[in-house]
Every structure is written in C-alpha cells, then in structure tokens.
Coordinates of C-alpha atoms and ligand atoms in Angstrom, one line a residue:
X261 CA -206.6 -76.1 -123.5
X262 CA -206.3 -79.4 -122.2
X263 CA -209.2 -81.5 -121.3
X264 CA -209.9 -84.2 -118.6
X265 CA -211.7 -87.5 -120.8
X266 CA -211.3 -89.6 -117.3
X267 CA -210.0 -89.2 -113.8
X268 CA -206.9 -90.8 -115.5
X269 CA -206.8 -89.7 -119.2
X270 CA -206.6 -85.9 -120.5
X271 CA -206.7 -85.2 -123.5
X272 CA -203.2 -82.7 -124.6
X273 CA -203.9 -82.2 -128.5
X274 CA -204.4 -79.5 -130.6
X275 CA -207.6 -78.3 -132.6
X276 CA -206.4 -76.9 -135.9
X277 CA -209.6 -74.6 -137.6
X278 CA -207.7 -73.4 -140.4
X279 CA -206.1 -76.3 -141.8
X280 CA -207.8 -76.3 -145.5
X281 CA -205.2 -79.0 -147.1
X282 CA -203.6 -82.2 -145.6
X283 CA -200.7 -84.6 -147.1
X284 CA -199.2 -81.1 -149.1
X285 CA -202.8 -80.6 -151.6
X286 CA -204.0 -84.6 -151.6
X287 CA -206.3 -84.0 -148.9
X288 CA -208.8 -81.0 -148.6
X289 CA -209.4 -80.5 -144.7
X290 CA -212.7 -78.0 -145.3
X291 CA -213.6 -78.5 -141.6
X292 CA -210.4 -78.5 -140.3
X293 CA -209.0 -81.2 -137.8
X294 CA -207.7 -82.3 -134.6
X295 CA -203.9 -83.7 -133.4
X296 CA -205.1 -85.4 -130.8
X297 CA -202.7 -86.2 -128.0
X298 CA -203.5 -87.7 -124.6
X299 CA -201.9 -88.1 -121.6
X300 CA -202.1 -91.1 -119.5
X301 CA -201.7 -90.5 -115.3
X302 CA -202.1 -93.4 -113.7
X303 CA -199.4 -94.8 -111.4
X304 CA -196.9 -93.9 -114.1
X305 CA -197.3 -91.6 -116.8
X306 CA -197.6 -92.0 -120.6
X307 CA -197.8 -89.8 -123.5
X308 CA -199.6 -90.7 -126.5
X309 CA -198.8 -89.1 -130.0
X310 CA -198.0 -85.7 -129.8
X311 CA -199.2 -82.9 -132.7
X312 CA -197.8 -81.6 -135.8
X313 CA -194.8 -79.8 -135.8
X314 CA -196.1 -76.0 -136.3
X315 CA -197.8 -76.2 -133.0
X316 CA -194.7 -77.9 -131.0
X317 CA -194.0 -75.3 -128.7
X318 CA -197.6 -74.6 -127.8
X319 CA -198.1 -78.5 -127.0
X320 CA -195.1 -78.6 -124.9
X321 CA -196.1 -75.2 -123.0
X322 CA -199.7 -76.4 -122.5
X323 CA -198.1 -79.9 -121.4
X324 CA -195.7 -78.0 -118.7
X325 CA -199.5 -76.5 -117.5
X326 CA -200.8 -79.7 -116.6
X327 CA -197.6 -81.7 -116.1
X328 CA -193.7 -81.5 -114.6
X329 CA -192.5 -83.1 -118.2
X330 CA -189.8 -85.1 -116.0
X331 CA -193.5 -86.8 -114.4
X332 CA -193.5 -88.2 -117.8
X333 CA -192.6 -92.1 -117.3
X334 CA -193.4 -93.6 -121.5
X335 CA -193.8 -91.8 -124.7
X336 CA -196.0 -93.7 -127.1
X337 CA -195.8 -93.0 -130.5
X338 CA -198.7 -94.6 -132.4
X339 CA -197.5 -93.7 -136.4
X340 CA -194.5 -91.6 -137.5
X341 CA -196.0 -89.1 -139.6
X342 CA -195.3 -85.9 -139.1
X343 CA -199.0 -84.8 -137.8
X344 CA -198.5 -86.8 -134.8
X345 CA -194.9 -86.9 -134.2
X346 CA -194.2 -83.6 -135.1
X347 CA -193.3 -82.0 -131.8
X348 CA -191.1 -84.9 -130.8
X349 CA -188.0 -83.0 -131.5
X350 CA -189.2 -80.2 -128.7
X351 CA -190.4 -82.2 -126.3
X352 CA -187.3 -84.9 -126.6
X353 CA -185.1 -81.4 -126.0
X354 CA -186.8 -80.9 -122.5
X355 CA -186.6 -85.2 -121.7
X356 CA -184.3 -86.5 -124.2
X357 CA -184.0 -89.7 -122.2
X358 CA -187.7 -90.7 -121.8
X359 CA -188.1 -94.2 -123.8
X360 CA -190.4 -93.8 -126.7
X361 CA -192.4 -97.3 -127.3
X362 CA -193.5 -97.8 -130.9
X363 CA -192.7 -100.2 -133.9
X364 CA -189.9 -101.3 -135.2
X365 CA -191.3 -99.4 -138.3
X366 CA -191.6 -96.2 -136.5
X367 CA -188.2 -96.4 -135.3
X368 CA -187.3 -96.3 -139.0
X369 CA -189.7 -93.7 -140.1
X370 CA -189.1 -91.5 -136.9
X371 CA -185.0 -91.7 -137.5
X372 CA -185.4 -91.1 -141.2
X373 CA -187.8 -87.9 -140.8
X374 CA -186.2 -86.6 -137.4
X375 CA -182.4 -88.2 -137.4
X376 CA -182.2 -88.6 -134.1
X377 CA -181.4 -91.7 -131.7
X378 CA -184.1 -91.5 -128.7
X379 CA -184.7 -94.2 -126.7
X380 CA -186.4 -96.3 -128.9
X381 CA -188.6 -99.2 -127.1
X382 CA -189.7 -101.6 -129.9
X383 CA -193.2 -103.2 -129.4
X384 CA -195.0 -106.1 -131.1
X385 CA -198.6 -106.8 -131.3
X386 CA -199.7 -108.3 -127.7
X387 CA -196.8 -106.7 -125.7
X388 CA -198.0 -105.2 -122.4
X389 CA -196.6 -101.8 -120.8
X390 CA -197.9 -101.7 -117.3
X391 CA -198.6 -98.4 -115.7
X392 CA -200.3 -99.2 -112.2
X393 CA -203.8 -99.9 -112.5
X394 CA -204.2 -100.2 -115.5
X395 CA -201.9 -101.7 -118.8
X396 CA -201.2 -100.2 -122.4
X397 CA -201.9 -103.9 -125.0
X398 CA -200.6 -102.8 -128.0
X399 CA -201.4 -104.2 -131.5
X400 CA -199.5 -103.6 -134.3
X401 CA -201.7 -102.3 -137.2
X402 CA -199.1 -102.3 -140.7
X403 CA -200.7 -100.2 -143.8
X404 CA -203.0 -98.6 -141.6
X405 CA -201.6 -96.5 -143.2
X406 CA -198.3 -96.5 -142.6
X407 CA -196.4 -99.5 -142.0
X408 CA -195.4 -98.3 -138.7
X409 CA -198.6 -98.2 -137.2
X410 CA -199.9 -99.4 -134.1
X411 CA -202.9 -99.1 -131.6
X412 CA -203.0 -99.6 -127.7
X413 CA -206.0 -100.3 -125.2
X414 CA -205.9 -98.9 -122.3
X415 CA -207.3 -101.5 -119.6
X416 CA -208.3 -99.3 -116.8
X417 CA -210.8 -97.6 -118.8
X418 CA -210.9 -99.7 -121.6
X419 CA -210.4 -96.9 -123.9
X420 CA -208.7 -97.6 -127.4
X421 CA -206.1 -95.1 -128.6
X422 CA -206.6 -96.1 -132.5
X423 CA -204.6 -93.5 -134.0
X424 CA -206.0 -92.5 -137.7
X425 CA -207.8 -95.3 -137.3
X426 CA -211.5 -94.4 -136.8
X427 CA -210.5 -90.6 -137.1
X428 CA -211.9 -88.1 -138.9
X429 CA -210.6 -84.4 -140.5
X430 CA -212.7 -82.3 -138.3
X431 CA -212.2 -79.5 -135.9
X432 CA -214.8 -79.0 -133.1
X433 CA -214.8 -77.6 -129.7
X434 CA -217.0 -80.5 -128.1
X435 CA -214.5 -83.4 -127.9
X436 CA -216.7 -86.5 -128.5
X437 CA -219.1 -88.1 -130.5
X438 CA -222.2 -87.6 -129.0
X439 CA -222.1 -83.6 -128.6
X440 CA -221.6 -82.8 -132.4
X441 CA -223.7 -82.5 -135.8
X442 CA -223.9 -86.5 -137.1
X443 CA -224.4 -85.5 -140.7
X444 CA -221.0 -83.6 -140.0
X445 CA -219.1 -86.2 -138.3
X446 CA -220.7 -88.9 -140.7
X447 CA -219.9 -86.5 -143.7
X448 CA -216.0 -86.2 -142.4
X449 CA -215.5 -90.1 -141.3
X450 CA -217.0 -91.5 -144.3
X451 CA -214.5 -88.8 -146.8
X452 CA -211.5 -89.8 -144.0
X453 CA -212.0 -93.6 -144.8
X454 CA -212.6 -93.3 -148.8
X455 CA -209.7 -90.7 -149.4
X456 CA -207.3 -92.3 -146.9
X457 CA -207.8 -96.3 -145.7
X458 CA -210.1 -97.6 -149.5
X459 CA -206.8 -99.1 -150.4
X460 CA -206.4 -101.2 -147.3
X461 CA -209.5 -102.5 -146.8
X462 CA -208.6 -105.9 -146.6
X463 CA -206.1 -105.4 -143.8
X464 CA -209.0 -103.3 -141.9
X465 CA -211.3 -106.1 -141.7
X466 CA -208.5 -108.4 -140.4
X467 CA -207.0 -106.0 -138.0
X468 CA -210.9 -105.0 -137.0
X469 CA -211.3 -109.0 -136.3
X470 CA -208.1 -109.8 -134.6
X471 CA -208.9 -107.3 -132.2
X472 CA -212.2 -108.2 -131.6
X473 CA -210.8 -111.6 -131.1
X474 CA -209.3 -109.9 -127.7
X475 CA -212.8 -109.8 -126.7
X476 CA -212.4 -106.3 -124.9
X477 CA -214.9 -104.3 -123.4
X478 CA -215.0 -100.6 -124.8
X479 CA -216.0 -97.4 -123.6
X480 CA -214.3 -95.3 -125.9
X481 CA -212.6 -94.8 -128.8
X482 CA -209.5 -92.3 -128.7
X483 CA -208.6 -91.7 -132.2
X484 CA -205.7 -88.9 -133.1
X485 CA -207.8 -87.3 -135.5
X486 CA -211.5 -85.3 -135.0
X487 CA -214.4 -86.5 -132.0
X488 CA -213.7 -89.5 -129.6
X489 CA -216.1 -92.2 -130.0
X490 CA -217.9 -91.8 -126.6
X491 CA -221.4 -92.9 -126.9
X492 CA -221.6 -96.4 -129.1
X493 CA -218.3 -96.5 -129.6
X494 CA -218.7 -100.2 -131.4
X495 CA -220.8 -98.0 -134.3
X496 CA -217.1 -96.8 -136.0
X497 CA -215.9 -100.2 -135.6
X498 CA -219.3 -101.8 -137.5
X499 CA -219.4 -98.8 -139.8
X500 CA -215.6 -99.8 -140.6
X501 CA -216.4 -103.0 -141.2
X502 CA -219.7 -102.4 -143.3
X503 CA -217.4 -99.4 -145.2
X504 CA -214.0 -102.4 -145.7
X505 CA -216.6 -104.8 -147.0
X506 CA -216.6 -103.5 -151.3
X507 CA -218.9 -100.8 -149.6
X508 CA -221.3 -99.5 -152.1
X509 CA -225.1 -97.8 -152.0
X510 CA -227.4 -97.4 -154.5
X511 CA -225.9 -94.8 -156.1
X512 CA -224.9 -94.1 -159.6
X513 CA -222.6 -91.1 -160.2
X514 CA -221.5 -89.1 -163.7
X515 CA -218.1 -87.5 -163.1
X516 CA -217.0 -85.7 -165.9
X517 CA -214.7 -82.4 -167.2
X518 CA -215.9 -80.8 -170.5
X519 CA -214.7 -77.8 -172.1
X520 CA -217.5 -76.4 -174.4
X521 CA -220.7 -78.4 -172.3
X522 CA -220.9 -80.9 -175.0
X523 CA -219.3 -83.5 -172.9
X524 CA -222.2 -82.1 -170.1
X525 CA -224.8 -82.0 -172.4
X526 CA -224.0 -85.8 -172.6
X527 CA -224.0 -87.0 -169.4
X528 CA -227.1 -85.0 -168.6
X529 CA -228.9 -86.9 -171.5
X530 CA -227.2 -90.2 -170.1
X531 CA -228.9 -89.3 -166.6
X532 CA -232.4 -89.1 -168.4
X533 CA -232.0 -92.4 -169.3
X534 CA -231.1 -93.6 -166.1
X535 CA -233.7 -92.1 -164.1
X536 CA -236.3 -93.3 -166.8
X537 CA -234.7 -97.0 -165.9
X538 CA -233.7 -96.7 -162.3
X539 CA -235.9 -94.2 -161.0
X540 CA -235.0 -95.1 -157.2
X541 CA -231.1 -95.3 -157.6
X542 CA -229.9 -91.8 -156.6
X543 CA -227.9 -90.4 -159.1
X544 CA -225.5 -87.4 -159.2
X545 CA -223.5 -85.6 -161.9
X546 CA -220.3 -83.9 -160.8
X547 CA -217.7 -81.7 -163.6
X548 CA -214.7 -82.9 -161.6
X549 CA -213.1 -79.1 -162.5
X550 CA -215.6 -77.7 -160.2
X551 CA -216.1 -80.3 -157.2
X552 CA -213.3 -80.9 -154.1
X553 CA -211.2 -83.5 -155.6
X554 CA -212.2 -85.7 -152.5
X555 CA -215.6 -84.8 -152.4
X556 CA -215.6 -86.6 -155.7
X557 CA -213.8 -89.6 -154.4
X558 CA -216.5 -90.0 -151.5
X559 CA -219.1 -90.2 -154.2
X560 CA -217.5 -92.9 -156.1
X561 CA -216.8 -94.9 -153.3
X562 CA -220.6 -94.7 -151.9
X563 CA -221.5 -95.5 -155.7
X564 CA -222.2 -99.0 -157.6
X565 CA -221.5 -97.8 -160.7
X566 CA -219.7 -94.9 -162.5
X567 CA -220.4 -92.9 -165.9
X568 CA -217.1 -91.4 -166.8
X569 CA -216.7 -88.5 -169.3
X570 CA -214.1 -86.3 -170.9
X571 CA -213.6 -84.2 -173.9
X572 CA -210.9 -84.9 -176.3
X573 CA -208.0 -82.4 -176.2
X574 CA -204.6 -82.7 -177.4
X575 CA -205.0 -86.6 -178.6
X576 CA -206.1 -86.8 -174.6
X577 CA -208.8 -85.9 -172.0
X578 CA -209.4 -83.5 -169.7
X579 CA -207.0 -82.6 -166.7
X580 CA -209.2 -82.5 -164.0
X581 CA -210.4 -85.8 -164.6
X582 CA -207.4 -87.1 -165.5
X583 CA -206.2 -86.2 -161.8
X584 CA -209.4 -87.9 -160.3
X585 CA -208.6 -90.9 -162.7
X586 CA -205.4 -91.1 -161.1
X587 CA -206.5 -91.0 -157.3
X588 CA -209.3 -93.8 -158.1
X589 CA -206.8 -96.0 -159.7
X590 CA -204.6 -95.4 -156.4
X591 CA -207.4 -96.0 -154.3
X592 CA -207.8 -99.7 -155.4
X593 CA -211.8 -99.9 -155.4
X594 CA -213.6 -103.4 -155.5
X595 CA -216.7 -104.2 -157.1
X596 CA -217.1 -101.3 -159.1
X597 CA -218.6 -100.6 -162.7
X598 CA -218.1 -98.6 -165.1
X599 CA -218.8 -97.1 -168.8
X600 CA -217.3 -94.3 -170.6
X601 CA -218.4 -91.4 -172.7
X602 CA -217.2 -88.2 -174.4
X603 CA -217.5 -85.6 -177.0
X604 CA -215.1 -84.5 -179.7
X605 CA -214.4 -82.6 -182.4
X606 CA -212.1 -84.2 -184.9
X607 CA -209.4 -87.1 -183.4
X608 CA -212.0 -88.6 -180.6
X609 CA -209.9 -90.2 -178.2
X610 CA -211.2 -89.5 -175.1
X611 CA -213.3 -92.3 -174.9
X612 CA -210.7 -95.3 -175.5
X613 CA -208.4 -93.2 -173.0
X614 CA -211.3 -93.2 -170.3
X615 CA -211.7 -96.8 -170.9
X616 CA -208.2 -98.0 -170.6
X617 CA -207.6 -95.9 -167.2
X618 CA -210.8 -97.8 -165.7
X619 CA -209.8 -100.8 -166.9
X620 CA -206.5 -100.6 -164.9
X621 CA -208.3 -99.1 -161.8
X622 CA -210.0 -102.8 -161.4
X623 CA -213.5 -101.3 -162.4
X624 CA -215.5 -104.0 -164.8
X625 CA -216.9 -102.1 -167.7
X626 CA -220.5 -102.3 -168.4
X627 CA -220.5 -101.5 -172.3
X628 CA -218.7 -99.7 -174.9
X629 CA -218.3 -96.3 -174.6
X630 CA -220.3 -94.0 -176.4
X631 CA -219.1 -91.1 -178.4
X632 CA -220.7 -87.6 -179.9
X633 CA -218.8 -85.7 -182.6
X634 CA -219.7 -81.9 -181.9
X635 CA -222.5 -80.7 -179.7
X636 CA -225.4 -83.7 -179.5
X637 CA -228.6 -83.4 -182.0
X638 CA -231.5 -84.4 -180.5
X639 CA -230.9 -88.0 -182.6
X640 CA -227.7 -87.9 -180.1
X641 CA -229.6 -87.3 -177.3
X642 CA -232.1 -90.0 -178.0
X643 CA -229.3 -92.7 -178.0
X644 CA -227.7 -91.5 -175.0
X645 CA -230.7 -92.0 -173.0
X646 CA -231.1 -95.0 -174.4
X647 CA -227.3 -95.7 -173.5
X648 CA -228.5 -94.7 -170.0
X649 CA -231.4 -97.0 -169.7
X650 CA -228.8 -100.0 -171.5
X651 CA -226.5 -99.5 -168.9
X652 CA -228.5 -99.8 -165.8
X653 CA -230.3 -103.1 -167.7
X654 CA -226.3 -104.4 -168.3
X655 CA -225.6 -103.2 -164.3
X656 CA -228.3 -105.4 -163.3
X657 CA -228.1 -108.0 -165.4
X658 CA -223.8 -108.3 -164.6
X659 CA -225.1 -108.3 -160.7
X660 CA -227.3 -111.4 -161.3
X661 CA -224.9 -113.0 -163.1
X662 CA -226.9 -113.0 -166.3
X663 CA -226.5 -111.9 -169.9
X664 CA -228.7 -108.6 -171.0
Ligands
FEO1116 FE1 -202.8 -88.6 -139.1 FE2 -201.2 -90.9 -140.9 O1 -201.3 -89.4 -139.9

C-alpha cells in the first residue's frame, strides 16, 4: 500500500516480513526489512529506487494505482544492487525510454546485472535535477557500499533519500522513526552498520562531513531500507559518526566453539577472572555454533576487547569460529584487542591458529595465548582466572600507553 510522507513525496516500496537471509546467507534479516521506494510529484515526477526483483510486478501494479507510469518524468537509481533495482526490468518494459539518473558506476553495475541499454543519465556529486519547486542535489557516495552509490536531497522538503545509508533490516507497518520500538530500531541499525558499512568507516565520516559541509536543513531522512528518520533525524547522522569513529563500549566479549565444553569450561573460568578485575565492564560469552553469525559480529564491534577460543581438531580449529574469524577479518575493525585461548587433546594448535587469524584481522594482541590439555583441573582454572584478571591489567595498561 503506498503511503503519502508529504504533500509531494509517497512512499511506493515494499515491506518484506519473511525475509530471514540477505546477500544469499551473509546476512540474517530476523526482523525482516523494507525496499523502500518513493515517488517524487512535484512539477515533474521522479522515481527513486525501486524494490527487489521478486516483488516487480506488485511494485509496478501498486505504482499504476497511484500513478499513469508515462506521468513519470526521472528514474533515480541510488545503488545497483539487486534489492533496489530489481524491478527495473518491469517497469523499463512499460516506459523503456524514461532516463534513469545515477552514476557512472551504476551504469556499469546496472548493464552488467540487467544487460540492457536504458537511458542512462550519468550524475556527479553537486549536479542538480530540477523538478518545479523543488531540486534533487545529488552526492556521490563510492563504497557506501557499492561503488556506484549515491544519495540526493530533496530541497522542497529537505528530505535526504540516503539509500542503505542510515537504513536498517527491519520490517514494520509504522513507516518512521518515532512510531516504533527504539531498542528494536537501535538493535537493527546498530547490526546494519557493524555487518554491512564497519569496513568503510573512514569514507562514512568523510562523506558524513562533506555533506554537512552543504549546510542543509533536514527534516527527514529517507533511507531504502527499514523506518524514515522523522523525528531527530540528525541522531542517525551523529550515531553514524560516533559508530565510524573506532566505535567501542565497555564491553568485553568471549566468542568461542568447543566440542567437548573444555574449550567453555575455559572461557567461563577466563570470565571469573575478569569480572574479579573489571567488575563494571560488561562481559558476554557467546559459542559462535549457537549464536546468529551477525549477532556475534554486533558484539564484537560494540566491544574493546575480544577473548577468542577454539578446540583443536584436525591440526585446526573449530568451523563455526573459523567462519566468524573470517567475517571479522573482512570487516576491517580498528582499535581492537585481543588474546587467544583453547583446549586440546594431543597436537594443540588451535591456539597459534587463533592468534595468527587475529593478527591479520588488525586486532593488537594483549598476551600469549593460553592453552589446557584435556578438561581444566581446578590448578587450570586457577590460572585462567588469573589469565583473566592479566588481561584486563595488560588492556588497561596498552590503553594508557604503559607497560603492565
Ligand atoms: Fe540495500 Fe546495497 O543494497
């Protein structure tokens, strides 16, 4: 059902409840999300993003019920990726001639996923499309998170379209900000910009600033993904900046797999020792083989430091953790720590492996591992918490720049 945000602006998406994954299986979408499209009436018309390709013909029949297609004037296709751009090919059948601005990236991506030649309208960052009243600026945002992204702001209402940008994996029938469950939206926002945007965080604080630099006044963020930012909409944009910034609370967190609880048995013992020497940090323990793969990437990215623990099996560790290993050292975090543990039976490798995948993630490691052959004896136990209660004394020390 299409929904009015202004006199001028409706909003022409889709709400997609059972969505469960996202990018094939990299992405778990427990809430669902939104393609959000929206459709711009002002003296001419614009369309902006469309949704993803299983619900094509239900965006362009809901699209004929508010508008004559041949009304619309500009297509604006923020980011090529199929989520957005996905019912281009049936609405491009019913006005195959409409120009479609974007980058010059998106020309690429949209011709290699699509292989068709619309009328492509290349547009740079500061290029103007004028629709009456009001004007489309568009700024070009590269890695964000595609290279053929780009953003617009919408001058009559001072509304940004942003895209992913500022969006969030959630499905809800109230379409902004204000009207839903904050721990929710927070909860969704927060996973979105650890999973997804960690890696460019660097080009998020510059693209965050150059627009700023246009000095615009905002009453809304429109992003093609989850609740438009209605009420505060500058919060996302400080929140973004605060999250781009090496973001870290004070939070330690244990991820480990284990195959008999020996490995567990350690990092509980580990935790003891923590809590007895950082009784205010929050800590959590998470066996990666039984937590949401990006539920476990939120944590890290909201923690200081990181225990890290596998099994030895094979010569190897742990498969679970070995895929989380993987998406961290993707995910490019800064100003992260680090130290490694593990239990084994007979070869004991785990620990060195752990080590040498952190090491290549960018995380600085606190201390040496720590190692327990068979289940721990209470004498183990004892030295893990007193690895623990090391490790937040080395954490602290490594933050003041001194030498524990
Ligand atoms: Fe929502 Fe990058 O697509």
């Amino acid at each position: 059902m299409n929904r009015k945000i202004t006199d001028t602006v409706t909003w022409v998406g889709k709400i997609d409840w059972e969505l469960k994954t996202f990018h094939g299986e990299e992405y778990s979408t427990d809430q669902g999300t939104s393609y959000n499209s929206y459709l711009i009436e002002d003296e001419k018309t614009a369309l902006i993003d469309t949704v993803w390709m299983p619900f094509s013909k239900e965006f362009v029949k809901n699209l004929k019920n508010t508008i004559d297609l041949n009304e619309i004037d500009y297509i604006i296709a923020n980011h090529g990726e199929v989520d957005h751009s996905g019912a281009l090919p049936e609405l491009m059948k019913e006005i195959p001639d409409t120009p479609i601005y974007c980058t010059k990236k998106a020309i690429d991506s949209l011709k290699g996923q699509y292989h068709e030649d619309w009328n492509f309208v290349e547009v740079k960052t500061g290029d103007t499309l004028d629709l009456g009243e009001g004007q489309l600026i568009f700024v070009e945002m590269p890695m964000l998170h595609w290279p053929d992204n780009m953003l617009e702001y919408y001058t009559k209402d001072k509304i940004l379209f942003s895209n992913d940008a500022f969006g969030q994996h959630y499905a809800s029938e109230e379409l902004f900000n204000d009207l839903v469950d904050q721990n929710e939206l927070f909860t969704e926002a927060t996973k979105y910009y650890a999973n997804i945007l960690t890696p460019f965080s660097g080009m998020v604080t510059r693209k965050i600033n150059e627009i700023l630099a246009f000095d615009l006044e905002l009453n809304m963020i429109c992003p093609a993904h989850g609740v438009l930012w209605r009420e505060a909409p500058a919060q996302i944009v400080k929140q973004y900046l605060e999250w781009a910034d090496n973001y870290q609370e004070d939070q330690i967190t244990i991820i480990y797999d284990t195959m008999w609880k020996n490995t567990k048995l350690m990092g509980e013992a580990i935790a003891e020792g923590l809590k007895i020497k950082s009784p205010n940090t929050r800590l959590k323990l998470i066996n990666t083989s039984l937590v949401d793969k990006n539920d476990v990437i939120t944590e890290v990215f909201k923690s200081r430091a990181i225990l890290v623990g596998s099994s030895t099996i094979n010569n190897g560790i742990l498969n679970s953790i070995a895929g989380v290993l993987e998406m961290i050292e993707g995910l490019k975090f800064k100003n992260k720590s680090y130290a490694a543990f593990g239990s084994y039976g007979w070869s004991g490798e785990s620990v060195q492996l752990l080590e040498k995948h952190m090491d290549r993630s960018g995380f600085e490691k606190v201390m040496d591992g720590i190692k327990v052959k068979w289940t721990p004896t209470e004498e183990n136990s004892k030295k893990l918490r007193a690895f623990g209660v090391e490790f937040i004394e080395k954490l602290d020390a490594m933050k003041d720049g001194t030498n524990a």
